[in-house]
XYZ file of C-alpha atoms in Angstrom:
760
model
C 14.427 13.560 -74.032
C 11.347 11.372 -74.518
C 7.939 11.982 -73.071
C 8.251 8.792 -70.983
C 11.449 10.036 -69.319
C 9.904 13.438 -68.719
C 6.873 11.916 -67.039
C 9.083 9.784 -64.821
C 11.062 12.870 -63.798
C 7.820 14.727 -63.190
C 6.594 12.051 -60.777
C 9.888 12.206 -58.878
C 9.418 15.964 -58.526
C 6.198 15.704 -56.557
C 6.448 17.059 -53.005
C 5.536 15.030 -49.968
C 2.076 16.033 -48.734
C 1.334 13.284 -46.191
C 2.995 12.079 -43.021
C 5.406 14.179 -40.998
C 8.268 16.506 -41.942
C 10.686 18.595 -39.924
C 10.595 22.357 -40.456
C 13.347 23.601 -38.144
C 12.274 27.246 -37.919
C 8.874 26.380 -36.427
C 8.183 26.982 -32.755
C 5.231 24.547 -32.614
C 3.728 21.955 -34.980
C 1.615 23.070 -37.964
C -0.948 20.771 -39.561
C -1.487 20.989 -43.328
C -4.676 19.325 -44.549
C -5.043 19.272 -48.320
C -8.601 18.679 -49.497
C -9.697 16.829 -52.618
C -9.415 20.037 -54.646
C -5.773 20.515 -53.645
C -6.564 23.433 -51.317
C -4.302 23.457 -48.238
C -5.826 24.188 -44.836
C -3.069 25.279 -42.433
C -3.570 25.051 -38.662
C -0.916 26.774 -36.515
C -0.547 28.101 -32.975
C 1.002 31.451 -33.922
C 0.801 33.706 -36.933
C 4.573 33.504 -37.261
C 4.503 29.703 -37.543
C 1.609 29.995 -39.958
C 3.663 32.281 -42.237
C 6.570 29.852 -42.114
C 4.353 26.906 -43.082
C 2.672 29.011 -45.766
C 6.060 29.651 -47.380
C 6.843 25.942 -47.294
C 3.490 25.010 -48.857
C 3.824 27.663 -51.570
C 7.260 26.306 -52.463
C 5.921 22.738 -52.485
C 3.237 23.596 -55.039
C 4.637 26.519 -57.046
C 8.418 26.920 -56.679
C 9.089 27.238 -60.414
C 6.393 29.901 -60.712
C 7.908 31.783 -57.763
C 11.346 31.625 -59.346
C 10.175 32.907 -62.735
C 8.115 35.659 -61.082
C 11.096 37.141 -59.278
C 13.324 36.766 -62.325
C 10.735 38.489 -64.540
C 10.234 41.299 -62.034
C 13.916 41.853 -61.358
C 15.250 41.468 -64.904
C 17.038 38.139 -64.463
C 15.287 35.857 -66.936
C 18.239 35.846 -69.346
C 20.381 34.050 -66.783
C 18.316 30.930 -67.473
C 16.629 31.644 -70.844
C 19.455 33.274 -72.761
C 19.357 36.193 -75.173
C 15.705 35.742 -76.170
C 14.567 37.386 -72.916
C 17.232 40.089 -72.878
C 14.864 42.887 -73.940
C 12.480 41.935 -71.142
C 15.313 42.080 -68.626
C 16.528 45.419 -69.934
C 13.044 46.881 -69.649
C 12.574 45.540 -66.095
C 15.851 47.205 -65.121
C 14.790 50.495 -66.723
C 11.478 50.379 -64.887
C 13.448 49.982 -61.625
C 11.252 47.199 -60.301
C 14.035 45.730 -58.150
C 14.720 49.178 -56.710
C 11.028 49.581 -55.849
C 10.980 46.131 -54.224
C 14.042 46.941 -52.089
C 12.450 50.205 -51.000
C 9.160 48.528 -50.015
C 10.934 45.678 -48.229
C 12.822 48.237 -46.187
C 9.589 50.039 -45.306
C 8.040 47.005 -43.558
C 7.469 47.585 -39.858
C 8.946 45.116 -37.320
C 5.757 43.050 -36.964
C 5.305 42.643 -40.727
C 9.026 41.968 -41.169
C 8.808 39.155 -38.606
C 6.099 37.432 -40.627
C 7.908 38.043 -43.932
C 11.125 36.564 -42.521
C 9.245 33.518 -41.229
C 7.677 33.034 -44.655
C 11.119 33.172 -46.280
C 12.413 30.577 -43.801
C 9.641 28.237 -44.902
C 10.413 28.748 -48.587
C 14.128 28.263 -48.016
C 13.589 25.065 -46.036
C 11.922 23.546 -49.069
C 14.551 24.918 -51.465
C 17.231 23.270 -49.335
C 15.644 19.844 -48.874
C 12.563 19.424 -51.054
C 12.434 17.799 -54.487
C 12.834 20.417 -57.196
C 9.994 20.815 -59.719
C 10.480 19.333 -63.168
C 11.169 22.687 -64.826
C 14.062 23.474 -62.484
C 15.459 19.971 -62.979
C 15.393 20.444 -66.741
C 17.331 23.722 -66.584
C 19.496 22.409 -63.710
C 18.795 25.286 -61.377
C 18.454 25.270 -57.614
C 16.960 28.628 -56.656
C 18.789 31.101 -54.477
C 17.351 31.637 -50.982
C 14.117 33.642 -50.757
C 14.495 37.092 -49.185
C 12.381 40.017 -48.007
C 12.978 41.693 -51.358
C 11.761 38.607 -53.242
C 8.494 38.721 -51.263
C 7.838 42.038 -53.046
C 8.284 40.500 -56.525
C 4.602 39.519 -57.003
C 3.566 43.105 -56.201
C 5.977 44.382 -58.847
C 4.491 41.977 -61.372
C 0.960 43.130 -60.594
C 2.058 46.750 -60.934
C 3.562 45.983 -64.321
C 0.538 43.989 -65.483
C -2.109 46.483 -64.384
C -0.467 49.781 -65.340
C -0.362 50.185 -69.109
C -1.278 53.837 -69.427
C 2.063 54.810 -70.918
C 1.282 52.603 -73.922
C -2.012 54.455 -74.370
C -0.154 57.778 -74.176
C 2.101 56.649 -76.997
C -0.935 55.501 -78.996
C -2.706 58.831 -78.580
C 0.374 60.789 -79.577
C 0.756 58.622 -82.634
C -2.884 59.191 -83.541
C -2.358 62.936 -83.406
C 0.849 62.812 -85.412
C -0.761 60.591 -88.025
C -4.268 62.027 -88.209
C -4.089 65.545 -86.893
C -5.735 67.098 -83.863
C -9.338 67.190 -85.065
C -9.503 63.620 -86.355
C -7.774 62.285 -83.234
C -10.346 64.011 -81.036
C -13.155 62.392 -83.013
C -11.698 58.948 -82.404
C -11.623 59.526 -78.659
C -13.967 62.263 -77.420
C -11.993 63.082 -74.285
C -8.765 63.518 -76.195
C -7.211 66.829 -75.049
C -7.971 69.794 -77.268
C -4.528 71.311 -76.840
C -1.161 69.992 -75.834
C 2.276 71.592 -76.025
C 4.325 68.714 -77.439
C 4.185 66.602 -80.564
C 6.503 63.692 -79.889
C 8.828 62.847 -82.789
C 7.676 59.905 -84.895
C 10.816 57.860 -84.372
C 10.497 58.159 -80.593
C 6.887 56.991 -80.661
C 7.672 53.961 -82.809
C 10.550 53.099 -80.463
C 8.226 53.435 -77.494
C 5.708 51.096 -79.097
C 8.424 48.510 -79.682
C 9.582 48.869 -76.079
C 6.110 48.329 -74.638
C 5.574 45.291 -76.862
C 8.677 43.691 -75.403
C 6.440 42.858 -72.456
C 4.617 40.354 -74.664
C 1.115 41.592 -73.985
C 1.506 41.488 -70.211
C 1.366 45.225 -69.541
C -1.925 46.982 -68.985
C -3.946 43.764 -69.237
C -6.583 43.115 -66.669
C -10.136 43.874 -65.728
C -12.520 42.468 -63.139
C -16.035 42.258 -61.769
C -16.862 42.828 -58.131
C -20.171 43.480 -56.445
C -21.657 43.438 -52.979
C -25.304 43.313 -51.991
C -26.564 44.034 -48.508
C -29.113 42.045 -46.526
C -32.117 43.743 -48.153
C -31.235 41.932 -51.384
C -30.327 38.476 -50.028
C -32.270 35.479 -48.828
C -30.155 35.245 -45.647
C -30.545 38.904 -44.692
C -26.724 39.280 -44.663
C -24.420 40.647 -47.376
C -22.918 38.609 -50.198
C -19.684 39.685 -51.893
C -18.697 38.448 -55.356
C -15.392 38.866 -57.244
C -13.724 37.550 -60.387
C -10.449 39.243 -61.422
C -9.862 39.087 -65.176
C -6.156 38.597 -65.759
C -3.783 36.957 -68.205
C -4.434 33.204 -68.017
C -1.499 30.839 -68.014
C -0.430 27.586 -66.417
C 0.093 27.376 -63.528
C -2.525 29.934 -62.568
C -1.941 33.191 -60.756
C -3.749 32.278 -57.550
C -3.207 29.642 -54.877
C -6.289 29.170 -52.696
C -5.580 28.661 -48.988
C -7.368 28.461 -45.642
C -5.242 29.760 -42.756
C -6.023 29.242 -39.063
C -4.040 30.378 -36.033
C -4.943 30.838 -32.380
C -6.026 34.468 -32.769
C -7.538 34.394 -36.229
C -8.633 32.746 -39.445
C -8.589 33.772 -43.109
C -9.422 32.066 -46.393
C -9.037 33.117 -49.980
C -6.497 33.638 -52.697
C -2.774 34.038 -52.234
C -0.017 34.731 -54.730
C 2.922 32.297 -54.402
C 5.890 34.256 -53.125
C 4.133 36.409 -50.504
C 2.567 35.640 -47.068
C -0.758 37.426 -47.520
C -4.290 36.656 -48.639
C -4.829 39.170 -51.434
C -8.527 38.467 -52.014
C -10.808 36.648 -49.640
C -12.490 36.744 -46.270
C -12.127 36.113 -42.577
C -14.967 35.229 -40.229
C -16.268 38.816 -40.137
C -15.192 40.617 -43.332
C -14.889 39.831 -47.058
C -13.126 41.897 -49.670
C -12.722 41.945 -53.427
C -10.923 44.136 -55.943
C -11.067 45.454 -59.467
C -8.330 47.483 -61.092
C -9.268 51.168 -61.107
C -7.832 51.848 -64.585
C -6.522 55.205 -63.307
C -3.748 57.089 -65.047
C -0.812 56.991 -62.637
C 1.853 57.069 -65.349
C 3.047 60.004 -67.414
C 5.659 60.071 -70.140
C 7.921 63.106 -70.354
C 10.019 64.005 -73.382
C 13.456 64.862 -72.026
C 16.036 66.921 -73.946
C 19.632 65.856 -73.436
C 22.763 67.925 -73.889
C 24.236 67.742 -77.423
C 27.683 66.665 -76.147
C 27.086 65.357 -72.621
C 24.578 62.497 -72.492
C 24.411 62.670 -68.686
C 22.843 66.112 -68.622
C 19.289 67.087 -69.493
C 17.366 70.350 -69.733
C 15.183 71.782 -66.961
C 13.705 75.260 -67.501
C 16.577 76.346 -69.720
C 19.331 74.921 -67.480
C 21.373 71.737 -67.827
C 21.192 69.412 -64.821
C 22.835 66.073 -64.067
C 20.849 62.877 -64.418
C 21.444 59.897 -62.169
C 23.172 57.042 -63.963
C 22.647 53.482 -62.688
C 24.658 50.659 -64.242
C 22.724 47.387 -64.308
C 24.628 44.175 -65.051
C 22.587 41.491 -66.813
C 24.044 38.020 -67.062
C 23.004 36.131 -70.175
C 23.147 32.369 -70.494
C 25.751 31.133 -73.000
C 27.444 34.547 -73.151
C 30.809 35.056 -71.536
C 30.386 38.752 -70.899
C 27.371 40.277 -69.181
C 25.292 43.023 -70.749
C 25.519 46.386 -69.020
C 22.294 48.403 -69.134
C 22.853 52.039 -68.244
C 19.654 53.339 -66.686
C 19.341 57.104 -66.770
C 17.083 58.624 -64.113
C 15.718 62.148 -64.456
C 13.607 64.180 -62.035
C 10.549 62.496 -63.540
C 11.871 58.972 -63.320
C 13.827 56.479 -65.413
C 14.330 56.802 -69.142
C 12.276 53.954 -70.604
C 12.888 54.835 -74.260
C 16.482 56.004 -74.822
C 17.416 58.486 -77.567
C 17.761 57.203 -81.098
C 21.381 57.070 -82.337
C 22.488 60.664 -82.739
C 19.286 61.930 -81.131
C 18.824 64.129 -78.081
C 15.288 63.295 -76.973
C 14.148 60.389 -74.803
C 11.047 59.350 -72.868
C 11.074 59.288 -69.060
C 8.367 57.571 -67.028
C 6.787 59.233 -63.990
C 4.944 56.470 -62.146
C 3.276 56.655 -58.768
C 4.412 53.067 -58.174
C 7.875 54.511 -57.626
C 6.573 56.145 -54.436
C 7.009 54.288 -51.090
C 4.254 51.888 -50.088
C 3.207 49.479 -47.332
C 1.014 47.026 -49.231
C 2.261 44.001 -47.280
C 1.321 45.614 -43.960
C -2.026 46.697 -45.423
C -2.991 43.190 -46.538
C -1.805 41.606 -43.285
C -4.091 43.994 -41.400
C -6.937 43.395 -43.831
C -6.749 39.662 -43.069
C -7.648 40.363 -39.411
C -10.147 43.214 -39.872
C -13.304 42.745 -37.816
C -15.532 45.219 -39.651
C -15.831 47.326 -42.766
C -14.432 50.257 -40.752
C -11.325 48.310 -39.734
C -10.831 47.072 -43.295
C -11.084 50.630 -44.562
C -8.372 51.768 -42.119
C -6.123 48.891 -43.182
C -6.434 50.024 -46.797
C -4.991 53.448 -45.970
C -1.565 51.785 -46.341
C -2.377 49.988 -49.593
C -0.054 51.041 -52.424
C 0.656 49.804 -55.935
C -1.770 50.259 -58.834
C -5.002 51.956 -57.672
C -7.761 49.436 -57.056
C -11.464 49.547 -56.368
C -11.994 47.727 -53.079
C -15.456 46.373 -52.293
C -16.066 45.318 -48.690
C -18.784 43.545 -46.725
C -19.071 42.505 -43.101
C -21.141 40.168 -40.963
C -22.914 43.091 -39.282
C -24.576 43.921 -42.599
C -22.331 46.690 -43.894
C -21.105 47.042 -47.476
C -18.640 49.652 -48.698
C -16.488 50.814 -51.576
C -13.259 52.757 -51.574
C -10.522 53.636 -54.002
C -7.194 52.483 -52.584
C -3.603 52.481 -53.743
C -1.673 54.727 -56.000
C -1.001 57.298 -54.772
C -3.184 59.199 -57.241
C -1.407 62.251 -58.669
C -2.756 65.778 -58.948
C -1.611 67.220 -62.265
C -1.158 70.898 -63.023
C -2.854 70.339 -66.392
C -5.640 68.132 -65.024
C -4.717 65.045 -67.025
C -1.742 63.424 -68.702
C -3.106 61.472 -71.610
C -0.162 62.148 -73.945
C 3.579 62.725 -73.417
C 4.532 66.269 -72.498
C 7.613 68.473 -72.421
C 9.901 67.377 -69.625
C 12.184 70.389 -70.015
C 9.418 72.717 -68.815
C 8.011 72.766 -65.272
C 4.473 73.545 -66.387
C 3.490 69.871 -66.463
C 4.670 68.682 -63.051
C 2.582 66.715 -60.597
C 1.370 68.912 -57.766
C 1.124 66.211 -55.098
C -1.396 63.478 -54.351
C -5.113 63.273 -53.720
C -5.373 62.895 -49.919
C -6.351 59.413 -48.769
C -9.341 60.786 -46.885
C -10.658 62.419 -50.052
C -10.439 59.440 -52.391
C -13.881 58.227 -53.564
C -15.790 56.198 -50.978
C -19.274 54.752 -50.637
C -20.860 53.224 -47.543
C -24.184 51.383 -47.240
C -25.943 52.922 -50.270
C -29.740 53.038 -50.211
C -29.823 50.765 -53.247
C -28.184 47.996 -51.201
C -25.821 47.388 -54.113
C -22.239 48.274 -55.058
C -20.934 47.301 -58.510
C -17.408 47.815 -59.843
C -16.422 46.603 -63.307
C -13.577 48.908 -64.451
C -16.083 51.608 -65.367
C -15.686 55.290 -64.534
C -15.291 55.800 -60.796
C -16.699 59.280 -60.109
C -18.817 61.854 -61.918
C -18.128 65.479 -62.720
C -19.021 66.616 -59.189
C -15.918 64.951 -57.743
C -13.479 67.777 -56.874
C -10.347 66.110 -58.291
C -9.519 64.928 -61.784
C -9.493 61.134 -62.054
C -8.296 60.484 -65.608
C -8.022 56.859 -66.574
C -8.323 54.237 -69.266
C -11.815 53.283 -68.103
C -13.602 50.534 -69.942
C -17.154 50.937 -71.189
C -20.058 50.444 -68.832
C -21.408 47.338 -70.554
C -20.401 44.873 -67.828
C -21.399 47.158 -64.960
C -24.784 47.830 -66.548
C -25.404 44.168 -67.199
C -24.487 43.248 -63.618
C -26.936 45.801 -62.227
C -29.667 44.411 -64.471
C -29.006 40.803 -63.495
C -28.885 41.591 -59.785
C -32.153 43.500 -60.084
C -33.861 40.628 -61.904
C -32.973 37.828 -59.480
C -35.028 38.832 -56.427
C -33.555 37.836 -53.080
C -30.111 36.515 -53.876
C -28.451 33.318 -52.724
C -24.763 32.434 -53.176
C -25.738 30.050 -55.999
C -27.656 32.806 -57.807
C -24.690 35.169 -57.482
C -22.389 32.464 -58.812
C -24.578 32.138 -61.920
C -24.480 35.901 -62.517
C -20.726 35.709 -63.112
C -21.358 33.244 -65.959
C -23.524 35.597 -68.022
C -22.446 35.990 -71.667
C -25.055 38.403 -73.003
C -23.377 40.944 -75.284
C -24.935 44.390 -74.965
C -22.799 45.880 -77.765
C -23.719 42.853 -79.865
C -27.405 43.662 -79.540
C -26.638 47.318 -80.340
C -24.797 46.290 -83.499
C -27.647 44.045 -84.625
C -30.046 46.991 -84.405
C -27.594 49.429 -86.016
C -27.112 47.280 -89.152
C -30.733 46.152 -89.343
C -31.596 48.264 -92.397
C -28.424 47.440 -94.309
C -28.878 45.016 -97.210
C -26.183 42.898 -98.782
C -26.215 41.676 -102.391
C -24.100 38.581 -101.771
C -26.295 35.694 -100.497
C -23.763 34.505 -97.897
C -23.353 38.040 -96.608
C -27.129 38.408 -96.461
C -27.355 35.171 -94.486
C -24.742 36.500 -92.054
C -26.839 39.627 -91.486
C -29.947 37.472 -90.975
C -28.135 35.402 -88.353
C -27.095 38.592 -86.580
C -30.639 39.972 -86.658
C -32.064 36.732 -85.211
C -29.344 36.354 -82.587
C -30.375 36.489 -78.907
C -27.138 38.225 -77.868
C -25.683 35.219 -76.043
C -21.971 34.878 -76.874
C -21.945 31.111 -76.344
C -19.294 28.898 -78.001
C -21.907 27.290 -80.273
C -23.552 30.574 -81.316
C -23.562 31.358 -85.061
C -24.955 34.854 -84.497
C -22.231 35.428 -81.910
C -19.592 34.428 -84.450
C -21.027 36.923 -86.952
C -21.098 39.686 -84.345
C -17.491 39.139 -83.268
C -16.158 39.050 -86.822
C -18.241 42.021 -87.961
C -17.427 44.158 -84.902
C -13.721 43.582 -85.388
C -13.962 44.357 -89.104
C -16.005 47.497 -88.409
C -13.445 48.803 -85.927
C -10.598 48.108 -88.315
C -12.433 49.910 -91.102
C -13.423 52.803 -88.835
C -9.738 53.291 -88.096
C -8.709 52.467 -91.674
C -6.792 55.706 -92.104
C -4.220 54.182 -89.733
C -3.776 51.078 -91.888
C -0.492 52.169 -93.462
C 0.991 53.259 -90.137
C 3.929 51.156 -88.872
C 2.710 51.765 -85.337
C -0.557 49.896 -85.860
C -0.479 46.160 -84.933
C -1.239 43.396 -87.385
C -4.781 42.632 -88.497
C -7.054 41.472 -85.714
C -5.039 43.033 -82.905
C -6.041 46.038 -80.853
C -4.422 49.408 -80.765
C -2.260 49.850 -77.648
C -4.105 50.965 -74.556
C -7.295 49.213 -75.671
C -8.357 52.149 -77.841
C -10.500 49.913 -80.071
C -12.377 48.560 -77.064
C -12.707 51.950 -75.397
C -13.946 53.487 -78.647
C -16.559 50.743 -79.148
C -19.530 52.661 -77.647
C -18.659 55.673 -79.812
C -18.297 53.559 -82.965
C -21.667 51.914 -82.360
C -23.383 55.218 -81.645
C -22.000 56.869 -84.761
C -22.945 53.814 -86.825
C -26.501 53.818 -85.466
C -26.853 57.543 -86.195
C -24.991 57.211 -89.517
C -22.732 60.026 -88.357
C -20.277 60.019 -91.243
C -18.180 62.824 -89.738
C -16.584 60.198 -87.493
C -14.978 58.586 -90.530
C -12.026 59.867 -92.486
C -11.343 60.138 -96.225
C -14.913 61.094 -97.164
C -16.316 57.636 -96.464
C -19.857 56.832 -95.311
C -20.990 54.198 -92.848
C -22.653 52.284 -95.673
C -19.271 52.151 -97.412
C -17.671 50.901 -94.216
C -20.431 48.336 -93.640
C -20.156 46.997 -97.164
C -16.430 46.412 -96.730
C -16.707 45.137 -93.163
C -19.468 42.594 -93.890
C -17.470 41.160 -96.793
C -14.366 41.022 -94.635
C -16.237 39.308 -91.786
C -17.668 36.645 -94.104
C -14.218 35.936 -95.545
C -12.999 35.350 -91.999
C -15.950 33.115 -91.114
C -15.721 31.000 -94.244
C -18.143 30.149 -97.059
C -20.372 27.694 -95.158
C -22.719 29.351 -92.628
C -23.582 25.917 -91.214
C -20.070 25.733 -89.748
C -20.111 29.144 -88.094
C -19.838 29.087 -84.306
C -18.213 31.510 -81.903
C -16.040 28.811 -80.351
C -14.623 27.752 -83.711
C -12.802 31.068 -83.982
C -12.485 31.880 -80.271
C -10.190 29.203 -78.866
C -8.364 29.351 -75.585
C -5.052 27.787 -74.541
C -3.162 27.711 -71.269
C 0.463 28.127 -72.308
C 3.308 27.219 -69.973
C 6.674 28.991 -69.971
C 8.051 25.985 -71.927
C 5.269 26.149 -74.528
C 7.666 26.967 -77.380
C 9.346 23.525 -77.059
C 7.036 20.915 -78.685
C 7.957 17.927 -76.500
C 7.511 20.043 -73.356
C 4.346 21.710 -74.611
C 2.602 18.337 -74.509
C 3.653 17.885 -70.886
C 2.959 21.351 -69.530
C 0.427 23.273 -71.668
C -3.303 22.653 -72.028
C -5.872 23.336 -74.731
C -7.138 24.632 -77.049
C -10.745 24.897 -75.892
C -13.720 26.496 -77.621
C -15.011 29.341 -75.454
C -17.567 32.109 -75.643
C -17.666 35.613 -74.220
C -15.479 38.603 -74.983
C -14.201 41.751 -73.269
C -17.717 43.217 -72.826
C -19.584 40.236 -71.373
C -19.748 39.626 -67.622
C -18.023 36.324 -68.292
C -14.940 37.814 -69.873
C -12.823 35.868 -72.347
C -10.773 38.303 -74.408
C -7.872 37.667 -76.731
C -4.381 38.911 -75.903
C -2.444 39.975 -78.961
C 1.268 39.372 -79.306
C 1.491 36.382 -76.934
C 1.107 32.637 -77.564
C -1.751 31.620 -79.835
C -4.960 31.294 -77.861
C -3.756 33.505 -75.004
C -6.655 35.205 -73.252
C -7.697 37.385 -70.376
C -10.425 35.803 -68.307
C -11.650 35.035 -64.807
C -8.453 33.998 -63.028
C -10.755 32.903 -60.224
C -14.384 33.332 -59.208
C -15.475 33.757 -55.612
C -18.784 34.160 -53.770
C -18.687 34.894 -50.026
C -21.849 34.719 -47.913
C -21.403 36.841 -44.768
C -24.146 34.912 -42.990
C -21.861 31.864 -42.743
C -18.017 31.749 -42.666
C -18.145 28.327 -44.335
C -20.455 29.384 -47.195
C -17.869 30.122 -49.884
C -18.073 29.129 -53.544
C -14.982 29.442 -55.733
C -13.719 28.480 -59.176
C -10.039 28.335 -59.990
C -8.069 27.745 -63.176
C -6.412 25.376 -63.900
C -5.528 23.812 -60.530
C -3.643 24.269 -57.281
C -0.424 22.454 -58.126
C 2.355 23.580 -60.441
C 3.494 19.976 -60.984
C 2.226 18.353 -64.216
C 2.382 14.902 -62.607
C -0.066 15.991 -59.898
C -3.756 15.473 -60.502
C -4.227 18.956 -59.040
C -2.269 20.483 -61.928
C -5.404 20.881 -64.050
C -8.225 19.112 -62.186
C -10.226 22.350 -61.776
C -9.963 23.360 -65.437
C -12.956 21.373 -66.681
C -15.222 22.741 -63.976
C -14.006 26.286 -64.610
C -14.796 25.967 -68.320
C -18.223 24.526 -67.515
C -19.025 27.295 -65.042
C -18.948 25.033 -61.996
C -17.885 25.968 -58.477
C -16.212 24.167 -55.592
C -16.411 24.909 -51.859
C -13.720 26.823 -49.998
C -14.387 25.101 -46.695
C -13.501 26.654 -43.337
C -15.519 24.553 -40.876
C -13.121 21.981 -39.388
C -15.575 19.109 -39.648
C -16.162 19.868 -43.309
C -12.417 20.214 -43.951
C -11.895 16.775 -42.416
C -14.681 15.385 -44.577
C -13.014 16.772 -47.727
C -9.468 15.859 -46.627
C -7.251 14.046 -49.110
C -3.837 14.218 -47.387
C -2.507 15.312 -44.001
C 1.005 16.598 -43.374
C 2.375 17.499 -39.963
C 5.213 20.022 -39.995
C 7.153 19.806 -36.751
C 9.913 21.914 -35.218
C 13.368 20.446 -34.840
């Protein structure tokens, strides 16, 4: 199929966004005004009609994304993609994501269920009568009707994306098996001094392969969020700022919307497939989130009976496991694949026994506990104060998140929400433990009322950037895969330097690319001398560098290459291990990144005990500098961070060259990394150029409901023939913002199209 034919089909796939359309399930008309940025502003009489129209609008703009989300979450990709996605489907079935979605859908109260059902009616009206997006035309698929269970699919995807602790557990166990207890503790200071189980090598390697089947989408995500009260702002009212760092693809994760009904109003960021504003504001309250990085997953080594694979050991007795048969249909195969999911008292077996083996890995995950996230977010959308928002979050489930709140009365607050957060008998669960013993069981959950909270601090500032949540005085253990404090520290410095803040000043803070570890490295290697002239020039560039990880920065390019080489050399005694990824990738669980402060400190102090095999830091530096220069190339005049740090937005059809040109975008030279406020970090094991970055940026001024600045990537529409497919990408790359208007006069001024949805 030629590009010309594809483009013609793409134009025919565009939804109607102007004029009048019948939406039979409405009780009264709903007006949909799309502004020049593609943001829909929905005006309805009732919240029920609003939800119905919201479903219709989501399907208009993002139906293919909605379809792939539910298929990914529920293990049904192979029905359309064939055998190449079979391992993904098998893993989704083992993780019981569909089961969790059915449970949560059933837990919705009548009021929430009414809105969910109305949303589904809107989606299904478009599925029945609307033009299908190009992708669905190409694979000749008309989606099945949307249901209450499908509304839970985005939540399952977020849970999968933001909970990667089990991969880190496997990594730590492998470190101990490979290096021994003492060396493993040196690589990660909080590594447990004693643990009862050493997981067999073959099981760990199998677990690593299983986690990698997710293609880099598990355990990826970070974020910045901060709130300042009126003592720090020019308006005298709080400002709340948020930019979630997630896997960046095309179309984007978020769909910005402004929703108005007779009793309320809300604006912010939705996820296509669900009738809630996940991040945003109403007229009185704004809220933002960062992932808490808490450990809510534990792997248990289960022992199975030597002759009866359905029975496993518990305290010396054999008990029956639950066996669930999952049927997976695979395109171009006559017979379906049957995945037998074994469920123990800890949860599903995610890594089955090796042939002839008796041991397997079961996953205990707090996400498998009942939750009411939909109800929580619906209530959050109408909260009138920080106190009401806090009460709404008592029902929030899924991966634990740091919620930062601000209200128009001047209040700012923080709370840990979600989970639930387990209480472990051993305090923490950083490595797999013996499932056949009851000494390692969870002892319940940290009570909601006792989760960390903060209200109106004297500093007038709350910052959350995936750093450690609570200090040693907190009465419960909060183990997690916390990231270093570089971003949080930098944010506090920037906020302190700017005087009385305006929304524009806060927007600029999110664009900061100063690398604190980069400056540390420059000081730490300052006395090291290289004999090779090109290597010496690289060290000079690093010493003269201002720390800004801009795309054109030569010193930034040297830092990035040298830091990566240093980390690889510091962990060189893992080089021959089949568990370790290929060169340039990170260890699972982000252990390279989390070990970065320790590596830099030991380098600065020339603490050679950190290193294995009798090496010194000068030995490591000599090798790492040479390695970095080989990566950069022989001509220092050509060195620039953006030459080696290139970003692409890959579509699901990216592997097909003729479709890649239609759907994907990039590459683009970018700066930043995982430690800068403006995060742009590589994702290993996915398409070339895949990165984690600011999936959106938002600044909410509580002095004015209409004073909202946002940035979105790449655009609002999922249709490549629409100008809103990627019209926001250039501004996002340049650090520009657009308004999220809520004032009706301003909405009318920005209006591009008007669509009236009318009842039958």
